[in-house]
Amino acid sequence: MKKILIKNGLIVTPYETKEQSVLLTNGSKISDILPRKNARTAKGYETIDAGGGFVMPGFIDTHVHGALGVDALDGIGAIRKIARFNAMHGVTGMLPTTLTHPMKDLLDAVKNVRTLMLGGGVKNGAQILGIHLEGPFFHLSQRGGQPPEYIRPPRPSEYKRYLRDGNKYVRIMTLAPELPGALQLIRLLGKKGIVASAAHSTILYPDFLKAVEAGLSSVTHVYSGMAGFVRIGPYRVPGLIESALVDDRVSCEMIADAKHLPAALMKLIYKMKGADRIRLVSDATVGAGLAEGARFSLGSVSAVVHDGVAMLDDRTAFAGSVTPLDKMFANLIKFVNVPIEDAVKMTSLNAARVLGMDDRKGKLQKGYDADIVVLNRSMEVICTIVAGQIVYKG
Ligand SMILES: [Zn+2]
C-alpha cells in the first residue's frame, strides 16, 4: 500500500492544532506527525498538499439513512452507494441506519451490513462500522418521519434476533424508553455493549432517570422526535429535551444542518453538553445529494426535499436531513462559533468514543487508523483517506 505525506495544512488532532508539521501514513495507519523540517528526507511518499487548509480525523457519522435516491434498507448495493457518497463528503466511518420497518427487512439490513463488514467493506467508500437500528420500538405520537404502520412495542422474541451477534454489527439502537418492556431491552443492550439511545419518545424526567439507571447513555437527534416540559397541575415536569441537556451521563446526537435546529438551539446544546458529549450526525435520507423539489418515500410516508431539508409532503414535520457531515462541520464553525478543535471532537472523536473505537479512531496520532479528511480554507473536502487509501480527491 502507498505511503502518504500530507503537507501545508493545520493538523487538528483534535487535542491540539499543529502548524508547520506534516502527517505521514504507512499502510493503514498513521506512522508519524513531524515538524516540517524533519520530514525533508521522507522518500517514496505520495504527497498531498492541503493548500493552507485543515488536516483532521475523518468524519464519523453514526446516523445515516440514505443518499442519492437510495435507503440503507434497499440492500447491499444501496449501502455501497451511500458509503461512496459519504466518502466524497469526508466521512471515513459510518453506521447505516434503519427506519421502522417489518422485522424481516431489519434482519436483512443487519445481515447486509454483516456481509459488507466481513467482505472487507466498500471500495472507495466510508468504512461500515456497524448498523444503527432506529426503531421500531417508538411512541406513535413522536414518530416524525418514521412510517407509523411499523411502530410497535419491544418484544424479546423480536429484538433478541437483531442482537444475536452482540455488538459486532448492531452498535446503536434508538428506542422510546417509556414503552412497556423497554427497560429490560436497555439492560440487555448494555450487557451486549450496544448503545441505548432515546428518541421518538414521550418520556418525562422521572422515567428518564430510571432509563439512565438501566443503561441509557445517549439521546438521538436531540430536539427532534421528542418534547420539552409538560405541566401536571401547577408543576412543571421536564421532558426528554431538558432531560437530555441537563444529565451529564448521556451524550447527544445533533443534526447541524441549520434547519432542524436554528443556531440559537445549537448554541444552547453546545453550552449544556460541552464539546465532549455531542456527536454531529447527518440523519441524511434518500434525499441527500438530490435536487430541491425531489420527492421520495419513507415506507408509506411521502417526503420532499424542500428548503434544503427533507420534509413530510404536508410540510408539518422534518423527515431527516439532506446535508452531509462536511457541510454540518462548516455550520458549526460559521453559526455556532465552535473552535475548530471542538468541532473535530463533535464530528469524529466523540462518535469513536461512543462506539468504543477511540483507541484507534477519532484522533490523528501515531499508530491510529489513517482515516483522514483534508479540507481547504473554505471548509470544502479536498481529500478523504480511509485506512490509508485515498478514496476521494476533490
Ligand atoms: Zn429519527
XYZ file of C-alpha atoms and ligand atoms in Angstrom, residues 63 65 99 134 138 142-146 174 199-200 220-221 224-225 253 255 283 320, ligand 1:
22
model
C -26.805 8.123 11.874
C -30.227 6.565 6.315
C -36.241 3.280 9.733
C -33.509 3.495 14.683
C -41.200 4.038 19.325
C -43.482 11.304 18.288
C -42.998 9.399 15.040
C -41.767 12.342 12.903
C -40.897 10.839 9.513
C -40.956 7.196 10.692
C -32.736 4.142 19.250
C -35.883 9.425 20.731
C -39.326 9.299 19.127
C -30.724 10.574 19.336
C -31.141 13.836 17.349
C -36.350 16.006 17.107
C -38.860 13.260 17.900
C -26.653 13.440 18.613
C -28.294 17.456 13.422
C -29.529 11.883 9.732
C -34.422 13.768 8.194
Zn -35.358 9.850 13.853
